[in-house]
Short mmCIF file of C-alpha atoms in Angstrom, two decimals:
data_model
loop_
_atom_site.label_atom_id
_atom_site.label_comp_id
_atom_site.label_asym_id
_atom_site.label_seq_id
_atom_site.Cartn_x
_atom_site.Cartn_y
_atom_site.Cartn_z
CA MET A 133 5.69 -21.63 4.60
CA ARG A 134 8.51 -20.30 2.34
CA ARG A 135 11.66 -18.85 4.09
CA ASN A 136 12.46 -15.26 3.11
CA LEU A 137 15.90 -13.78 2.05
CA GLN A 138 17.15 -13.74 5.59
CA SER A 139 16.71 -17.50 6.02
CA SER A 140 19.29 -18.99 8.26
CA GLU A 141 19.19 -22.15 6.37
CA ARG A 142 22.61 -22.84 4.63
CA LEU A 143 22.83 -25.41 1.75
CA ARG A 144 26.02 -26.82 0.13
CA PRO A 145 26.11 -27.29 -3.66
CA ILE A 146 25.60 -30.99 -3.25
CA ASP A 147 22.36 -30.30 -1.47
CA LEU A 148 21.01 -28.41 -4.42
CA ALA A 149 22.29 -30.84 -7.04
CA ARG A 150 21.27 -34.01 -5.51
CA GLY A 151 17.47 -33.47 -5.73
CA HIS A 152 17.62 -32.68 -9.47
CA GLY A 153 20.20 -35.20 -10.61
CA LEU A 154 22.75 -32.54 -11.17
CA SER A 155 26.38 -32.37 -10.57
CA THR A 156 27.99 -29.78 -8.16
CA GLN A 157 29.76 -28.36 -11.06
CA ALA A 158 26.48 -27.71 -12.80
CA ILE A 159 25.27 -25.62 -9.83
CA ARG A 160 28.43 -23.64 -9.77
CA ASN A 161 28.09 -23.02 -13.52
CA TYR A 162 24.49 -21.89 -12.87
CA GLU A 163 25.69 -19.41 -10.40
CA GLU A 164 28.40 -18.03 -12.69
CA THR A 165 26.05 -17.59 -15.58
CA GLY A 166 23.53 -15.68 -13.46
CA ILE A 167 20.76 -18.28 -13.37
CA LEU A 168 21.28 -18.60 -9.50
CA PRO A 169 21.97 -15.44 -7.47
CA ALA A 170 25.43 -15.10 -6.03
CA ALA A 171 26.29 -17.55 -3.19
CA GLY A 172 27.50 -16.63 0.14
CA ARG A 173 30.96 -17.82 1.45
CA THR A 174 32.13 -19.37 4.59
CA PRO A 175 35.25 -18.03 6.26
CA HIS A 176 37.17 -20.71 4.47
CA GLY A 177 35.67 -19.63 1.05
CA TYR A 178 33.18 -22.46 0.46
CA ARG A 179 29.88 -21.58 -1.32
CA THR A 180 26.78 -21.68 0.69
CA TYR A 181 23.23 -21.53 -0.55
CA THR A 182 19.78 -20.86 0.91
CA SER A 183 16.24 -21.88 0.03
CA LEU A 184 16.22 -18.84 -2.20
CA HIS A 185 18.83 -20.49 -4.35
CA ALA A 186 16.84 -23.74 -4.24
CA ALA A 187 13.63 -21.82 -5.50
CA ALA A 188 15.86 -20.17 -8.31
CA LEU A 189 17.04 -23.73 -9.54
CA ARG A 190 13.37 -24.97 -9.44
CA ALA A 191 12.37 -22.08 -11.51
CA PHE A 192 14.92 -22.45 -14.06
CA LEU A 193 14.59 -26.10 -14.57
CA ALA A 194 10.84 -25.67 -14.90
CA LEU A 195 11.32 -22.93 -17.49
CA VAL A 196 13.61 -24.84 -19.72
CA PRO A 197 11.14 -27.45 -21.29
CA GLY A 198 8.69 -24.55 -22.18
CA HIS A 199 11.12 -21.76 -23.21
CA GLY A 200 14.32 -23.60 -24.05
CA HIS A 201 17.64 -23.34 -22.23
CA GLN A 202 18.83 -20.05 -23.77
CA THR A 203 15.48 -18.10 -23.10
CA ALA A 204 15.20 -19.66 -19.55
CA THR A 205 18.71 -18.44 -18.85
CA SER A 206 17.95 -14.98 -20.05
CA ILE A 207 14.73 -14.97 -17.81
CA MET A 208 16.60 -15.85 -14.71
CA ARG A 209 19.34 -13.50 -15.28
CA ALA A 210 16.88 -10.64 -15.78
CA VAL A 211 15.13 -11.56 -12.54
CA ASN A 212 18.30 -11.87 -10.65
CA GLN A 213 19.38 -8.46 -11.97
CA GLY A 214 16.26 -6.90 -10.69
CA SER A 215 14.75 -6.51 -14.14
CA ALA A 216 11.42 -8.38 -13.80
CA GLU A 217 9.96 -6.35 -16.77
CA GLU A 218 12.56 -7.71 -19.05
CA ALA A 219 11.90 -11.24 -17.83
CA PHE A 220 8.16 -10.75 -18.57
CA HIS A 221 9.04 -9.46 -22.00
CA LEU A 222 10.96 -12.69 -22.80
CA ILE A 223 8.17 -14.91 -21.53
CA ASP A 224 5.59 -12.91 -23.66
CA GLU A 225 7.88 -13.53 -26.72
CA SER A 226 7.83 -17.19 -25.91
CA HIS A 227 4.18 -17.32 -25.78
CA ALA A 228 3.83 -15.32 -29.03
CA GLN A 229 6.20 -17.85 -30.75
CA LEU A 230 4.07 -20.73 -29.57
CA LEU A 231 0.85 -18.94 -30.81
CA ASP A 232 2.61 -18.55 -34.25
CA ASP A 233 3.69 -22.15 -34.34
CA ARG A 234 0.03 -23.00 -33.66
CA ARG A 235 -1.17 -20.94 -36.53
CA THR A 236 1.40 -22.36 -38.86
CA LEU A 237 0.19 -25.88 -38.03
CA GLN A 238 -3.51 -24.83 -38.72
CA ALA A 239 -2.29 -23.23 -42.02
CA VAL A 240 -0.53 -26.47 -42.94
CA GLU A 241 -3.64 -28.58 -42.08
CA SER A 242 -5.85 -26.35 -43.91
CA ALA A 243 -3.58 -26.43 -47.05
CA LEU A 244 -3.49 -30.19 -46.85
CA ARG A 245 -7.26 -30.48 -46.80
CA ASP A 246 -7.60 -28.18 -49.69
CA LEU A 247 -5.01 -30.04 -51.60
CA GLU A 248 -6.58 -33.40 -50.74
CA ARG A 249 -9.96 -31.99 -52.22
CA THR A 250 -8.31 -30.61 -55.17
CA THR A 251 -6.43 -33.86 -55.97
CA ALA A 252 -9.64 -35.81 -55.59
CA SER A 253 -11.63 -33.66 -58.06
CA GLY A 254 -11.16 -32.92 -61.66
CA PRO A 255 -8.61 -34.20 -64.17
CA GLU A 256 -5.06 -34.36 -63.11
CA VAL A 257 -2.76 -31.73 -64.45
CA GLY A 258 -0.72 -34.38 -66.26
CA SER A 259 -3.65 -35.38 -68.41
CA GLY A 260 -4.16 -34.12 -71.87
CA PRO A 261 -2.22 -33.41 -74.87
CA ALA A 262 0.31 -31.25 -73.06
CA ALA A 263 1.18 -34.02 -70.74
CA VAL A 264 4.54 -35.92 -71.07
CA SER A 265 5.25 -39.59 -70.69
CA GLY A 266 5.19 -40.84 -67.06
CA PRO A 267 2.80 -40.70 -64.23
CA GLY A 268 1.62 -37.16 -63.52
CA GLY A 269 4.09 -35.56 -65.74
CA THR A 270 3.32 -32.16 -67.03
CA PHE A 271 4.90 -29.06 -68.39
CA ILE A 272 5.14 -25.72 -66.80
CA GLY A 273 2.33 -23.97 -69.02
CA PRO A 274 -0.48 -26.46 -68.02
CA LEU A 275 0.51 -26.63 -64.36
CA ALA A 276 0.57 -22.83 -64.10
CA GLU A 277 -2.91 -22.75 -65.80
CA LYS A 278 -4.35 -25.31 -63.53
CA LEU A 279 -3.08 -23.44 -60.44
CA GLY A 280 -4.17 -19.94 -61.82
CA ILE A 281 -0.58 -18.52 -61.64
CA GLY A 282 1.87 -17.59 -64.20
CA PRO A 283 4.84 -19.55 -65.35
CA ALA A 284 7.10 -17.09 -63.87
CA THR A 285 5.80 -17.92 -60.31
CA LEU A 286 6.59 -21.50 -60.82
CA ARG A 287 10.14 -20.64 -62.00
CA LYS A 288 10.38 -18.32 -58.76
CA TRP A 289 9.26 -21.23 -56.50
CA GLU A 290 11.81 -23.51 -58.19
CA ARG A 291 14.72 -21.01 -57.20
CA ALA A 292 13.39 -20.90 -53.79
CA GLY A 293 13.38 -24.73 -53.50
CA LEU A 294 9.53 -25.21 -53.15
CA VAL A 295 9.26 -27.37 -56.46
CA ARG A 296 11.80 -29.58 -58.08
CA PRO A 297 10.87 -30.20 -61.81
CA ARG A 298 13.10 -32.48 -63.90
CA ARG A 299 14.14 -31.65 -67.51
CA ASP A 300 12.91 -33.42 -70.33
CA PRO A 301 16.04 -35.11 -72.07
CA LEU A 302 14.80 -34.29 -75.61
CA THR A 303 13.56 -30.74 -75.26
CA GLY A 304 15.12 -29.48 -72.10
CA TYR A 305 11.78 -28.24 -70.93
CA ARG A 306 10.75 -28.39 -67.28
CA VAL A 307 8.62 -31.48 -66.37
CA TYR A 308 6.74 -31.68 -63.23
CA ASP A 309 6.00 -35.34 -62.02
CA GLU A 310 3.43 -36.24 -59.29
CA ALA A 311 5.71 -35.07 -56.35
CA ALA A 312 6.51 -31.78 -58.00
CA VAL A 313 2.75 -31.16 -58.76
CA ARG A 314 1.93 -32.05 -55.12
CA ASP A 315 4.71 -29.42 -53.96
CA ALA A 316 3.35 -26.75 -56.23
CA ARG A 317 -0.11 -27.22 -55.02
CA LEU A 318 0.97 -27.13 -51.34
CA ALA A 319 3.03 -23.98 -51.99
CA HIS A 320 0.13 -22.44 -53.82
CA GLN A 321 -2.34 -23.03 -50.79
CA LEU A 322 0.18 -21.78 -48.37
CA ARG A 323 0.91 -18.59 -50.51
CA ARG A 324 -2.75 -17.87 -50.57
CA GLY A 325 -2.74 -18.20 -46.71
CA GLY A 326 -0.18 -15.47 -46.70
CA TYR A 327 2.96 -17.35 -45.89
CA LEU A 328 6.29 -16.11 -47.35
CA LEU A 329 8.33 -18.44 -49.44
CA GLU A 330 10.98 -18.80 -46.66
CA GLN A 331 8.20 -19.94 -44.31
CA ILE A 332 6.96 -22.44 -46.89
CA ALA A 333 10.17 -24.10 -47.79
CA PRO A 334 10.76 -25.98 -44.58
CA LEU A 335 7.16 -27.24 -44.57
CA ILE A 336 7.53 -28.63 -48.02
CA ALA A 337 10.76 -30.26 -47.02
CA GLN A 338 8.86 -32.00 -44.23
CA VAL A 339 6.34 -33.35 -46.69
CA ARG A 340 9.19 -34.64 -48.90
CA ALA A 341 10.83 -36.28 -45.86
CA ALA A 342 7.64 -37.92 -44.87
CA GLY A 343 7.30 -39.38 -48.21
CA GLY A 344 4.09 -37.63 -49.18
CA LEU A 345 0.98 -36.29 -47.70
CA GLU A 346 -0.36 -39.49 -45.91
CA PRO A 347 2.68 -40.13 -43.76
CA LEU A 348 2.62 -36.38 -42.84
CA GLN A 349 -0.63 -36.86 -40.99
CA ALA A 350 1.23 -38.85 -38.24
CA ALA A 351 3.76 -36.01 -38.03
CA LEU A 352 1.03 -33.52 -37.69
CA CYS A 353 -0.37 -35.37 -34.80
CA ASP A 354 2.97 -35.35 -33.22
CA TRP A 355 3.39 -31.64 -33.80
CA HIS A 356 0.02 -31.12 -32.02
CA GLY A 357 1.20 -33.20 -29.09
CA ARG A 358 4.50 -31.31 -28.86
CA LEU A 359 2.86 -27.96 -28.91
CA SER A 360 0.40 -29.06 -26.07
CA VAL A 361 3.45 -30.29 -23.95
CA ARG A 362 5.21 -27.08 -24.47
CA GLY A 363 2.14 -24.98 -23.51
CA ARG A 364 1.75 -26.99 -20.26
CA ALA A 365 5.39 -26.67 -19.49
CA MET A 366 5.21 -22.92 -19.90
CA LEU A 367 2.44 -23.06 -17.22
CA THR A 368 4.52 -25.18 -14.82
CA GLY A 369 7.44 -22.88 -15.46
CA ALA A 370 5.25 -19.72 -14.71
CA ALA A 371 4.18 -21.19 -11.44
CA GLU A 372 7.78 -21.89 -10.32
CA LEU A 373 8.93 -18.46 -11.34
CA GLU A 374 6.05 -16.82 -9.58
CA ALA A 375 7.22 -18.78 -6.45
CA TYR A 376 10.84 -17.55 -6.85
CA LEU A 377 9.67 -14.01 -7.30
CA ARG A 378 7.57 -14.22 -4.10
CA GLU A 379 10.63 -15.66 -2.25
CA ARG A 380 12.73 -12.90 -3.47
CA GLY A 381 10.28 -10.31 -1.99
#
């Protein structure tokens, strides 16, 4: 049975710290930043804590993996200041962000599937008389026509860092190699999905860092795993926060 606010149990900073592998200074810091409610003091000025502080510490440490240190701190501060509604609002924002991350992952996977189908069917954009020497090399006009967009759009994507064409040394024209064509196709699929350029740029950067689409599959599986871990951590944090709220009465 949980003790209430009037519990006579008194705990030292070391008693709270020991069970979580923390230092006593960390406990004091948590109190000073509002993560823990204010401690009592002995006649000699030493801090004393209760089971309420232990519950607050458990709640905070459980909230961090799902919400991050900054948001977990803000949640605990709101609760300790008597503003549970503000704490709930912060939690709702974290869940909304998780949902948005899941939707982003789904959009990337959908775009990659469409891109793989497009790549597997039909002639490459680098084929034909408008192509230049080199594997997959093509000028801006044929690529824009293949994607069903205007050359101005490709130039806009280039300014946003989504595509990186090289320049033909003889003519100075933009030349899109296989990697640039891949990036343009992926950007096109994501734009069709309603994503903004600033949202697409980091995703294409991840494709480049992975060395192409195939290595990215492992990254996507890892992304799925991290989102699942985060979702479960939010459940654990919610349970500990509810326990703390009950103890606060």
